[in-house]
Coordinates of C-alpha atoms in Angstrom, one line a residue:
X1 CA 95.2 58.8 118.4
X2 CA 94.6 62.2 117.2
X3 CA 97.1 63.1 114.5
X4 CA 98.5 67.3 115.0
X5 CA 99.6 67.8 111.7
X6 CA 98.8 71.8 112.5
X7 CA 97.6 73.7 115.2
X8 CA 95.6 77.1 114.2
X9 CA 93.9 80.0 115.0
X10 CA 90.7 81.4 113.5
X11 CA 89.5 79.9 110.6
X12 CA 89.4 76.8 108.8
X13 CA 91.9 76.5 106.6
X14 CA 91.6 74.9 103.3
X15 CA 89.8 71.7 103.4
X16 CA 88.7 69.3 100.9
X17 CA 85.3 67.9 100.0
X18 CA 83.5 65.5 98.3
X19 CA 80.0 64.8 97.1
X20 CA 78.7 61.6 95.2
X21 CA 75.8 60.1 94.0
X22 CA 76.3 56.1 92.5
X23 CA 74.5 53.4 91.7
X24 CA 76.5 50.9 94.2
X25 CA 77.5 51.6 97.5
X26 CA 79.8 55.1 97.5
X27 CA 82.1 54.3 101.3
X28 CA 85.2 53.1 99.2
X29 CA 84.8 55.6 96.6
X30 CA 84.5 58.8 99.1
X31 CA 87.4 57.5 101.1
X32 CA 89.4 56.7 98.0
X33 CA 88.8 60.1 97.2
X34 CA 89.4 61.4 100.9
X35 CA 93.4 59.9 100.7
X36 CA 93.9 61.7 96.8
X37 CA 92.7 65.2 98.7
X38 CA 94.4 64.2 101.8
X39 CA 96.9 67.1 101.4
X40 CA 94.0 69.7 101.7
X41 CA 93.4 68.7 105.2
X42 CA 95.5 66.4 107.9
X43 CA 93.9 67.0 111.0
X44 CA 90.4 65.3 110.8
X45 CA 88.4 63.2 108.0
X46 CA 84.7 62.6 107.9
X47 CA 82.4 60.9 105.6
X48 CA 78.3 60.8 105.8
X49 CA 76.3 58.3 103.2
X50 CA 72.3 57.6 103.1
X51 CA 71.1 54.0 102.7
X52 CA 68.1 53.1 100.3
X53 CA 65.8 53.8 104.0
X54 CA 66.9 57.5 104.3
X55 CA 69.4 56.3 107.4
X56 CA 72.0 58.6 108.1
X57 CA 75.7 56.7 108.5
X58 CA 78.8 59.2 109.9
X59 CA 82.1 58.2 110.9
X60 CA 84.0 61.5 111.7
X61 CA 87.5 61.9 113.9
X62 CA 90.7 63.2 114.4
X63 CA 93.5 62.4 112.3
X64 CA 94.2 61.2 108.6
X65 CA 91.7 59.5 106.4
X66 CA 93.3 56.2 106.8
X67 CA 93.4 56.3 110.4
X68 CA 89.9 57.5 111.3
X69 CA 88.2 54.8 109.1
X70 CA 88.5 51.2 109.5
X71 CA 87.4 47.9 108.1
X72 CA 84.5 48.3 110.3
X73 CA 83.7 51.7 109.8
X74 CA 83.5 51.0 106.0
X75 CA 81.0 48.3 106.5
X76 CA 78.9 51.0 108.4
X77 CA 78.7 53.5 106.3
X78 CA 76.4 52.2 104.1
X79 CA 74.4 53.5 100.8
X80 CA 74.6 54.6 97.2
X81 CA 75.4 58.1 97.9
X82 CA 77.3 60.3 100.5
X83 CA 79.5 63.3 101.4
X84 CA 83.6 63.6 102.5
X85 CA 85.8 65.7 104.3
X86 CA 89.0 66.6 105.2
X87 CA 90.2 69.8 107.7
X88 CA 92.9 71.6 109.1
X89 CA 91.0 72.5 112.5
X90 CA 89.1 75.8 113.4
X91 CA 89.8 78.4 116.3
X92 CA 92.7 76.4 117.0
X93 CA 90.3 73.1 118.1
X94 CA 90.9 69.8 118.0
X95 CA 88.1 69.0 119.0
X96 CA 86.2 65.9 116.9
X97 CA 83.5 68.2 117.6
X98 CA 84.7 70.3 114.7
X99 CA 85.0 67.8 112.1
X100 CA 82.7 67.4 109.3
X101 CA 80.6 66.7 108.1
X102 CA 77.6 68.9 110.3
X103 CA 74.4 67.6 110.0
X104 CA 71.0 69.4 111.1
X105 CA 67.8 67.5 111.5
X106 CA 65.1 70.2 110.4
X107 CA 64.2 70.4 107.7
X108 CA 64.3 66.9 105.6
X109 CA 67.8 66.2 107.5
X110 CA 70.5 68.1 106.0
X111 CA 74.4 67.3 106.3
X112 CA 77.2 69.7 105.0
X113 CA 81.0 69.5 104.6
X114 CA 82.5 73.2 103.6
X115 CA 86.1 74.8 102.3
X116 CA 86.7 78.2 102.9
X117 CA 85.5 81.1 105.8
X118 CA 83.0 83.5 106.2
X119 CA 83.5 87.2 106.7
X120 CA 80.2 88.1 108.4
X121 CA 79.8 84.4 110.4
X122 CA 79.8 87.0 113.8
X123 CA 77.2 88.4 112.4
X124 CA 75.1 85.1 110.9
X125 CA 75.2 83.2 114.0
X126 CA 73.7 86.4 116.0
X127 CA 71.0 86.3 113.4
X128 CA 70.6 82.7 113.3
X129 CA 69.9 82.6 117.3
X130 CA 67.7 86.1 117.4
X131 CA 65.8 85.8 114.5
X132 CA 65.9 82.2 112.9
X133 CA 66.0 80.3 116.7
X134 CA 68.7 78.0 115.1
X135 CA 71.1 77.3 117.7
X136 CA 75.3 77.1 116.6
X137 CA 76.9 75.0 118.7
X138 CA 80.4 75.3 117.4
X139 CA 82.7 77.9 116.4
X140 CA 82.7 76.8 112.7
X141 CA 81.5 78.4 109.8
X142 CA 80.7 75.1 108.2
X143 CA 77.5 74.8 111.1
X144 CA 77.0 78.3 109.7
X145 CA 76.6 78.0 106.6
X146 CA 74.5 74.8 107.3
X147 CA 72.0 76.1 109.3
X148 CA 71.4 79.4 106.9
X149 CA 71.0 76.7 103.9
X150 CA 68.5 74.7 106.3
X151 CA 67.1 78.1 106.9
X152 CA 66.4 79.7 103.9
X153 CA 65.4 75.7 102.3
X154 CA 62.6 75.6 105.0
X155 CA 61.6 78.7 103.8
X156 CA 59.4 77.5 101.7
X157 CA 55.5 77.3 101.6
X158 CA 55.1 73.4 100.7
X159 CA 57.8 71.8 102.9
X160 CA 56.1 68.0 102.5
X161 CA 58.3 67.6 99.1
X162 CA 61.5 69.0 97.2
X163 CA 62.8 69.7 94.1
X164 CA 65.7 70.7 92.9
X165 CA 64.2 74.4 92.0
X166 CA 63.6 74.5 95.8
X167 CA 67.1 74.0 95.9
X168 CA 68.3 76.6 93.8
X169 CA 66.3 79.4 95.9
X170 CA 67.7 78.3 98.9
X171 CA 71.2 78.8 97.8
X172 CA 70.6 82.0 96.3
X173 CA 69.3 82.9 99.8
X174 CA 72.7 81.6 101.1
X175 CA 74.3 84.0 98.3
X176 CA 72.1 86.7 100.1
X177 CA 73.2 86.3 103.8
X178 CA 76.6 85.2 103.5
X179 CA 79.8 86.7 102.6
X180 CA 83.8 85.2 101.9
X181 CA 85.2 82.5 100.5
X182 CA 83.0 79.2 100.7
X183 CA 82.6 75.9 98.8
X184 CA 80.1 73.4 99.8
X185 CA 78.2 69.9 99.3
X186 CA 75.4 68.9 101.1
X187 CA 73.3 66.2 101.2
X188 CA 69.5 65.5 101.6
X189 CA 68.5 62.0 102.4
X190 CA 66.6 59.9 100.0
X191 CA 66.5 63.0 97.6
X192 CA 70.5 64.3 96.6
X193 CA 73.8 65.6 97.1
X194 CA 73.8 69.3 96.3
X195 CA 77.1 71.0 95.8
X196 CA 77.8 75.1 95.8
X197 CA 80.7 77.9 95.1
X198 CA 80.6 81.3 96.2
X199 CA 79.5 84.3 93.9
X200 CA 83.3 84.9 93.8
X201 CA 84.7 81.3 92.9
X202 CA 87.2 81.8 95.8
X203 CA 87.3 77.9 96.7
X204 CA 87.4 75.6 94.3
X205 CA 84.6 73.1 93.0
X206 CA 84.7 70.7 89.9
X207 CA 82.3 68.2 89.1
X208 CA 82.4 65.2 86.8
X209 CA 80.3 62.4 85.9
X210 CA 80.9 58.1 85.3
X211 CA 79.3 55.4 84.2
X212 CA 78.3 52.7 86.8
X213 CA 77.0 49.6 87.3
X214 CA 73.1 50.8 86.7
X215 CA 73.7 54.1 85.1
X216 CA 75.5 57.2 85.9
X217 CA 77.1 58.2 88.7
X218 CA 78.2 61.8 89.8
X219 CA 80.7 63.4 92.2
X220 CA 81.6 67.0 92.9
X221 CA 85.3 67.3 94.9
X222 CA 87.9 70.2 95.9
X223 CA 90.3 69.2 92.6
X224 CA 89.9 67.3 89.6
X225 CA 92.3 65.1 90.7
X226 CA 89.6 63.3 93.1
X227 CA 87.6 62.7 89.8
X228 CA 90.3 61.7 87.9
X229 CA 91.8 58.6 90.1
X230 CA 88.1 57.7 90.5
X231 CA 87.4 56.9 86.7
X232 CA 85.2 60.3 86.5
X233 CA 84.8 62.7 83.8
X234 CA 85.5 65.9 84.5
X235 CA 82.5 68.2 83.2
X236 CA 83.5 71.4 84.4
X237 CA 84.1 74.0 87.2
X238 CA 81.0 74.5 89.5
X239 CA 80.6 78.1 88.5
X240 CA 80.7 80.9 90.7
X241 CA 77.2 81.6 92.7
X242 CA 76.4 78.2 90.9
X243 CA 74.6 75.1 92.6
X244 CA 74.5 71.7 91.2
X245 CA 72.3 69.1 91.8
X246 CA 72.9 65.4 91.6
X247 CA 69.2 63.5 92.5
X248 CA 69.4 59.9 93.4
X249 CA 67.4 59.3 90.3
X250 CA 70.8 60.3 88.7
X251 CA 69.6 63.6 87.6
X252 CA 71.8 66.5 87.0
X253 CA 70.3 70.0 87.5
X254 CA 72.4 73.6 87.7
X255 CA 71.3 77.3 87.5
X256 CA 73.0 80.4 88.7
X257 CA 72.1 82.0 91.7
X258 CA 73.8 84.9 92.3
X259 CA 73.2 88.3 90.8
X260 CA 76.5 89.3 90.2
X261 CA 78.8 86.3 90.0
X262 CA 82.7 87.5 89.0
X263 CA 85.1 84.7 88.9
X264 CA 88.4 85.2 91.5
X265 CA 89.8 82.4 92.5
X266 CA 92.7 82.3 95.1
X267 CA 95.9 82.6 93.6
X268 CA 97.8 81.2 96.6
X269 CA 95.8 77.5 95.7
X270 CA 97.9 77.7 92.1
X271 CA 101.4 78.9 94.4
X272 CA 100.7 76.4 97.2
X273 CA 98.2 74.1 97.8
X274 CA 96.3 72.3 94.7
X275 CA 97.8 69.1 93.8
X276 CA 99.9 70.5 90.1
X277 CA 97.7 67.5 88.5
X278 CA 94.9 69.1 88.8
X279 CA 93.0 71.6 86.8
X280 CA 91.7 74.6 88.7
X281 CA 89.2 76.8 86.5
X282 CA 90.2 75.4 83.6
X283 CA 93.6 76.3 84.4
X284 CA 96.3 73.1 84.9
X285 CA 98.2 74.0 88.0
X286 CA 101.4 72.2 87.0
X287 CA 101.8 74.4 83.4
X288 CA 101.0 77.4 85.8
X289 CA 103.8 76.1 88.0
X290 CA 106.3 75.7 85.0
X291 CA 105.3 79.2 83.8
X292 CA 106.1 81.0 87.0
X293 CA 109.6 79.4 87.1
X294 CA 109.9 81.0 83.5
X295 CA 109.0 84.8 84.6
X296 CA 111.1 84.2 87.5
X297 CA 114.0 82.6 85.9
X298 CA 113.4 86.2 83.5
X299 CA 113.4 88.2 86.2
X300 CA 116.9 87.1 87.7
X301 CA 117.7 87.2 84.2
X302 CA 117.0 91.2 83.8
X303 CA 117.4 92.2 87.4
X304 CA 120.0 90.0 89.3
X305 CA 122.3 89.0 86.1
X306 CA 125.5 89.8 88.4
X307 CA 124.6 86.5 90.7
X308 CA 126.9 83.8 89.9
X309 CA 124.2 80.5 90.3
X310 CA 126.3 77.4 90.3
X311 CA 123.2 75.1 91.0
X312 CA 119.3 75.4 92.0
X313 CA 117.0 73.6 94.6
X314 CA 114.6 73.2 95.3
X315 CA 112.8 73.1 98.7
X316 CA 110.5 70.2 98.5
X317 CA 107.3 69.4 97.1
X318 CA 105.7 72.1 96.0
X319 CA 108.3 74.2 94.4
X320 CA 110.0 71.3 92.5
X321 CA 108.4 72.2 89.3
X322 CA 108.8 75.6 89.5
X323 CA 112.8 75.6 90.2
X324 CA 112.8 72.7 87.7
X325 CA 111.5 75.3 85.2
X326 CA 113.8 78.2 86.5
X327 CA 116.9 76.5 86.0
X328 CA 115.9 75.3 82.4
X329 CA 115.2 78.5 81.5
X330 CA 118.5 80.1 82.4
X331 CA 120.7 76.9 81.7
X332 CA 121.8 76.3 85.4
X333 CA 122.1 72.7 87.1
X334 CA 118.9 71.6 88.9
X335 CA 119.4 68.8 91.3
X336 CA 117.8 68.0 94.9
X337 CA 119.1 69.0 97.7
X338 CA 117.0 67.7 100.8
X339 CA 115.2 65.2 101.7
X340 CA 111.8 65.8 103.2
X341 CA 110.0 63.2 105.9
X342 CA 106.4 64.0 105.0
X343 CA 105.3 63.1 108.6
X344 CA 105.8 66.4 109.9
X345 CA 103.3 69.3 109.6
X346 CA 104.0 72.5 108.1
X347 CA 105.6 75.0 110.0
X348 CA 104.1 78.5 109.3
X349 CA 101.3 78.1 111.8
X350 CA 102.8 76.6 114.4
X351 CA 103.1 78.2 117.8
X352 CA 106.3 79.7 119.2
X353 CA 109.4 80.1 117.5
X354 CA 111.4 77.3 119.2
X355 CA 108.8 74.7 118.4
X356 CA 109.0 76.1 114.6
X357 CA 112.9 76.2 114.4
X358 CA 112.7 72.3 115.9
X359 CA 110.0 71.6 113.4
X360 CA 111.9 73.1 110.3
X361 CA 115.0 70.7 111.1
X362 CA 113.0 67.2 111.6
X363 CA 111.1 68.1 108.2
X364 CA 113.9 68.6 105.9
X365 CA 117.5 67.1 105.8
X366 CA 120.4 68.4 103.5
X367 CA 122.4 66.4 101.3
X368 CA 125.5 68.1 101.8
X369 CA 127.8 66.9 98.6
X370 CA 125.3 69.1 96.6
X371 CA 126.0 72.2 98.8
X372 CA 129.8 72.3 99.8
X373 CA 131.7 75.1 97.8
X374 CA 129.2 76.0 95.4
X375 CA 127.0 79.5 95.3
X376 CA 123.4 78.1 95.2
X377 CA 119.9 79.4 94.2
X378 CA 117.2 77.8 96.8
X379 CA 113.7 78.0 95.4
X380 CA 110.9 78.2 97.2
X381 CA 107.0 78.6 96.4
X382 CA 106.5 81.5 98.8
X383 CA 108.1 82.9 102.1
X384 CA 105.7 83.0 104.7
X385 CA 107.2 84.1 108.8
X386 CA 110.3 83.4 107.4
X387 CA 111.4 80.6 110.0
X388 CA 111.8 78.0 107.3
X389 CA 113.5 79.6 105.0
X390 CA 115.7 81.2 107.5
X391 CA 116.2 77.6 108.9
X392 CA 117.1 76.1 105.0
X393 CA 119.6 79.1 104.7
X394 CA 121.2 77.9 107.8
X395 CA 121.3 74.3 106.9
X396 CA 123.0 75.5 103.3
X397 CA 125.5 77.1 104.8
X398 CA 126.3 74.0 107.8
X399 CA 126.6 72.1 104.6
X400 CA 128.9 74.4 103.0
X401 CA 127.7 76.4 100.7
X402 CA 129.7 79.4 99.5
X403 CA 126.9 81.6 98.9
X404 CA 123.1 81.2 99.4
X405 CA 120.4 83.3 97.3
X406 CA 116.8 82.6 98.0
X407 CA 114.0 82.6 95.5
X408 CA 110.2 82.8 95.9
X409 CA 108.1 81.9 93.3
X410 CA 105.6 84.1 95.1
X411 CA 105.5 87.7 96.0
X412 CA 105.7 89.2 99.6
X413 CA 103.1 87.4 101.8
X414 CA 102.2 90.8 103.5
X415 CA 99.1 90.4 104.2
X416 CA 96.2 87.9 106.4
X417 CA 93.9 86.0 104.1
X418 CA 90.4 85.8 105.1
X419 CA 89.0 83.3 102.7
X420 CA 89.5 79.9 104.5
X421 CA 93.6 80.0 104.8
X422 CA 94.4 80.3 108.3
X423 CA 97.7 82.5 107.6
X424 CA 99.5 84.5 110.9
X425 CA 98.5 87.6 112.0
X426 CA 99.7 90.1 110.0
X427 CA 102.8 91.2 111.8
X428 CA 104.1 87.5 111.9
X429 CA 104.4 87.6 108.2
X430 CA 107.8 88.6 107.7
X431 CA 107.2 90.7 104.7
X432 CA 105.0 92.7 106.4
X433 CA 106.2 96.2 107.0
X434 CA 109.6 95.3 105.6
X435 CA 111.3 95.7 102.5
X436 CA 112.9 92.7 100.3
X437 CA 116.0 94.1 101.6
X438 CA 115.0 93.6 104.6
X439 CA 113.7 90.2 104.7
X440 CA 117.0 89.2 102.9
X441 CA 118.8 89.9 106.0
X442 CA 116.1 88.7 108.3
X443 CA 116.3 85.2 106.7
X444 CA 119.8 85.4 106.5
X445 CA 120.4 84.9 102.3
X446 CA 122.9 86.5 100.4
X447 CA 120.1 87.9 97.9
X448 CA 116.0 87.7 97.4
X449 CA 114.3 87.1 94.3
X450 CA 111.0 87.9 94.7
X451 CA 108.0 87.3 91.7
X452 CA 106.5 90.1 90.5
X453 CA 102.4 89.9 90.8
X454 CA 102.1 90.9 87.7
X455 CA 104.3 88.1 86.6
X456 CA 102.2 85.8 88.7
X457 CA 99.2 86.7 87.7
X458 CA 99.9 86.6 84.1
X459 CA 101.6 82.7 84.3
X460 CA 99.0 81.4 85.6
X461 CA 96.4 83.2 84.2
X462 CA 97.7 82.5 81.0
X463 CA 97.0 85.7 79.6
X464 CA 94.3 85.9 76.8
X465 CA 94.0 81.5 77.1
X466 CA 91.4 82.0 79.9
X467 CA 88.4 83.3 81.5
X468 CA 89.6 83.7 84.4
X469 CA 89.8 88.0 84.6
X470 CA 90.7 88.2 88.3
X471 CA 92.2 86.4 91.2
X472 CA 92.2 87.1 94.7
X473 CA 95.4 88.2 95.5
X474 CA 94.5 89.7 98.8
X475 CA 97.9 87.9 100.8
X476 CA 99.8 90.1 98.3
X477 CA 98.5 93.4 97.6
X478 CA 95.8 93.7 100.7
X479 CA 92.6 94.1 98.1
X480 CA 89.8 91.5 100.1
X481 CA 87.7 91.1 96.7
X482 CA 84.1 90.8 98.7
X483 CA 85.0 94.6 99.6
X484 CA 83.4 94.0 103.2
X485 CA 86.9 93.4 105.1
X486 CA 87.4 96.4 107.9
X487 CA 90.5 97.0 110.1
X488 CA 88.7 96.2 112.7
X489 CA 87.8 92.6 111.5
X490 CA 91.7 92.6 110.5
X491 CA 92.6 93.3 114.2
X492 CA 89.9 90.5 115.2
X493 CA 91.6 87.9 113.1
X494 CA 95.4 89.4 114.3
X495 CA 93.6 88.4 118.1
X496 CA 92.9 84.9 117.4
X497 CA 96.0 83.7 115.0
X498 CA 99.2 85.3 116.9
X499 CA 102.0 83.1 118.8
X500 CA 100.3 84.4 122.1
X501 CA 96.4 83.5 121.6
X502 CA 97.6 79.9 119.6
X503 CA 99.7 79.0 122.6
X504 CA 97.1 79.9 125.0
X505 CA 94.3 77.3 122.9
X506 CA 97.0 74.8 123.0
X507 CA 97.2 74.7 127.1
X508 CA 93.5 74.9 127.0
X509 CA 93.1 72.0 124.8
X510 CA 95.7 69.7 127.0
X511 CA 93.6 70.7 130.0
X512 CA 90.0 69.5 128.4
X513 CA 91.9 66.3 127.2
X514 CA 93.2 65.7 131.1
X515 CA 90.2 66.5 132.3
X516 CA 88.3 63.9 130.6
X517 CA 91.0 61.4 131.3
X518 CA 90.6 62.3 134.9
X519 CA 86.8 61.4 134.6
X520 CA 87.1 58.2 133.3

């Protein structure tokens, strides 16, 4: 049974991926590392491996990792090396259809699992069809970005063998066509898994190495936390425009191949969604997390001195170690005060407000002894439409609090990203068009704290103890780094992510679901 953790709109939101070459058979090791990125992506899982014959093995459904695969899935999916996946859906699908991994036949036979979104995939897939007669039969940008790589790798002169240079100019053609945010693996039987970052670094890609039973063994994942549990040793960050290579002869080859590679990786991955044990660009998420609790616990300190904080929680998981922080730093109590059930989805991209609202209460529960008569600080990582932290405000007050202030360890969420996070339209944001005063009294708090970007930038970037120079920031200041984002593509994406169009793909998934009921 399909598992909803989300239902979307647009894109595909962030995913995670895996590649891996071993010396042993790889099905427990890509679905070990499927569960550790689970939280990347709850709504479908999907692993492809190659046996020593070039035979192609895919399980791929609906639903979390240890759901779609069992015992005798596992015995199926055979072979020493292989690719993973896990997906929040696209174009508000849920459709097995949509899972990844994709897989093309021509050339060699080429399968794909992706992370992030394409700006120009309208225009791709027109050229695909006219010009390359590939034909797209989804509305992903992972069979995109497939087909171009098969494209531009069959554009070659010898096609009867590969190497891994041929590999490298077909990526750089991918560089060439494609625009956004996008972080891939792919694999070619009996040759490799090949694994590739944009010329931006918007998505991130690590890759590591271990020793096996007959000699090394490589994977590339989403986080290093996937290498880590796994017993690999994290090398590095695939580089921006970079691809890697990992031959089934246990090679390792990488080159750069874009022209003008500029590392900006997505802030909102360091705010919200990478795992804090993992290392992002060099950069450990968790010591960013701690340091934006410090400039935030400054900024109350400089700006909002007058509030009288009795105690400060958290809303649960990921701003635990950011309040934790906070409340060190100005010498106030830190304790929890709700208790999450981690079985319902998150709320910012669900349809319709009522559904939200009813969401918001079944995912969080307060413990009221820590709220009655005291003035206290809720923190938050970010504020997205507002209904859950309206909600929490609510519940703070039921439980009786005196006062409620609210604090967001991000800035205003003002704007639509269009790098693989499948965000609201823009004027469900409720810091769009407003000022903080205003979403104060839209979410109902006696005072907002918002981070600076400045502030943010600078805690995780760590200033002057990193190479990272720039992030994209685009959900906070509206600056799309790849410089090719119009108003009109803005009003596209507005189209396909507000309440209206998301309830709208919702009826018309129930209806293809009875329809094939009434069939069989």
């Amino acid at each position: 049974m399909p598992i909803h953790r989300r239902t979307l709109g647009g894109e595909i939101d962030v995913c995670g991926i895996v590649g891996l070459v071993a010396t042993t058979p790889v099905n427990q090791s890509l679905y070990d590392a499927l569960q550790v990125l689970q939280h990347r992506g709850q709504d479908a899982a999907g692993i492809m491996t190659c046996d020593d014959k070039g035979c192609l093995h895919l399980r791929k459904h609906n639903g979390l990792a240890r759901d779609v695969f069992t015992e005798e899935h596992m015995f199926e999916l055979r072979g020493d090396m292989g690719i993973g996946h896990v997906r929040y859906p696209t174009a508000g699908s849920s459709s097995t259809a949509e899972a990844q991994p994709f897989y093309v036949n021509s050339p060699y036979g080429i399968a794909l699992a992706h992370n992030g979104n394409l700006t120009n995939a309208a225009e791709i897939k027109q050229a695909l069809f006219r010009e390359d007669r590939r034909h797209i039969n989804t509305d992903s940008d992972s069979e995109i970005l497939l087909n171009v790589f098969a494209h531009e790798l069959m554009a070659r002169d010898d096609q009867l063998s590969i190497d891994h240079q041929d590999i490298f100019r077909a990526v750089r053609g991918v560089h060439q066509r494609c625009r956004g945010g996008y972080a891939a693996v792919a694999m070619i039987p009996n040759y490799g898994v090949i694994a590739f970052r944009d010329p931006h670094g918007i998505r991130p890609l690590v890759f590591g190495t271990r020793e096996g039973e007959h000699g090394a063994e490589l994977m590339a994942a989403s986080e290093s936390v996937a290498l880590d549990t796994l017993g690999f040793q994290r090398i590095r960050d695939v580089e921006p425009g970079e691809a890697i290579v990992f031959t089934k002869a246990g090679e390792l080859h990488h080159a750069q191949c874009a022209d003008n590679p500029q590392r900006s990786p997505c802030l909102f991955e360091f705010v919200y969604f990478a795992r804090p044990d993992s290392v992002i660009d060099d950069i450990f998420v968790h010591k960013a997390r701690l340091r934006m609790g410090k400039k935030l616990a400054h900024r109350i300190r400089q700006k909002f001195s007058a509030l009288d904080i009795d105690v400060v929680i958290p809303i649960p998981d990921t701003s635990r170690t950011s309040a934790l922080s906070l409340a060190n730093e100005l010498g106030i109590p830190f304790t929890e005060g709700f208790i999450k059930n981690r079985y319902i989805g998150r709320t910012f991209i669900m349809p319709g407000q009522t559904k939200r609202k009813k969401s918001v209460r079944q995912k969080l529960n307060p413990i009221d002894v820590e709220f009655k008569g005291k003035n206290v600080l809720l923190v938050d990582d970010s504020i997205v439409r507002g209904t859950t932290s309206r909600e929490i405000v609510d519940m703070a007050r039921e439980s009786g609090a005196n006062k409620v202030f609210f604090a967001s360890a991000a800035p205003p969420v003002r704007y639509p990203n269009v790098y693989g996070i499948d965000m609201p339209a823009a004027e469900e944001l409720v810091a769009h068009n407003r000022t903080t005063r205003q979403v104060c009294e839209n979410i109902g708090a006696d005072a907002l704290i918002y981070q600076d970007l400045d502030d943010l930038i600078e805690a995780v970037q760590k200033k002057g103890k990193t190479h990272v120079n720039r992030f994209d920031a685009s959900v906070f200041n509206g600056q799309y780094i790849t410089d090719d984002v119009t108003s009109d593509y803005l009003a596209a994406i507005a189209e396909r992510r507000n309440d209206k169009a998301k309830a709208s793909q919702e009826a018309a998934n129930r209806g293809n679901v009875i329809g094939l009921h009434n069939q069989t």
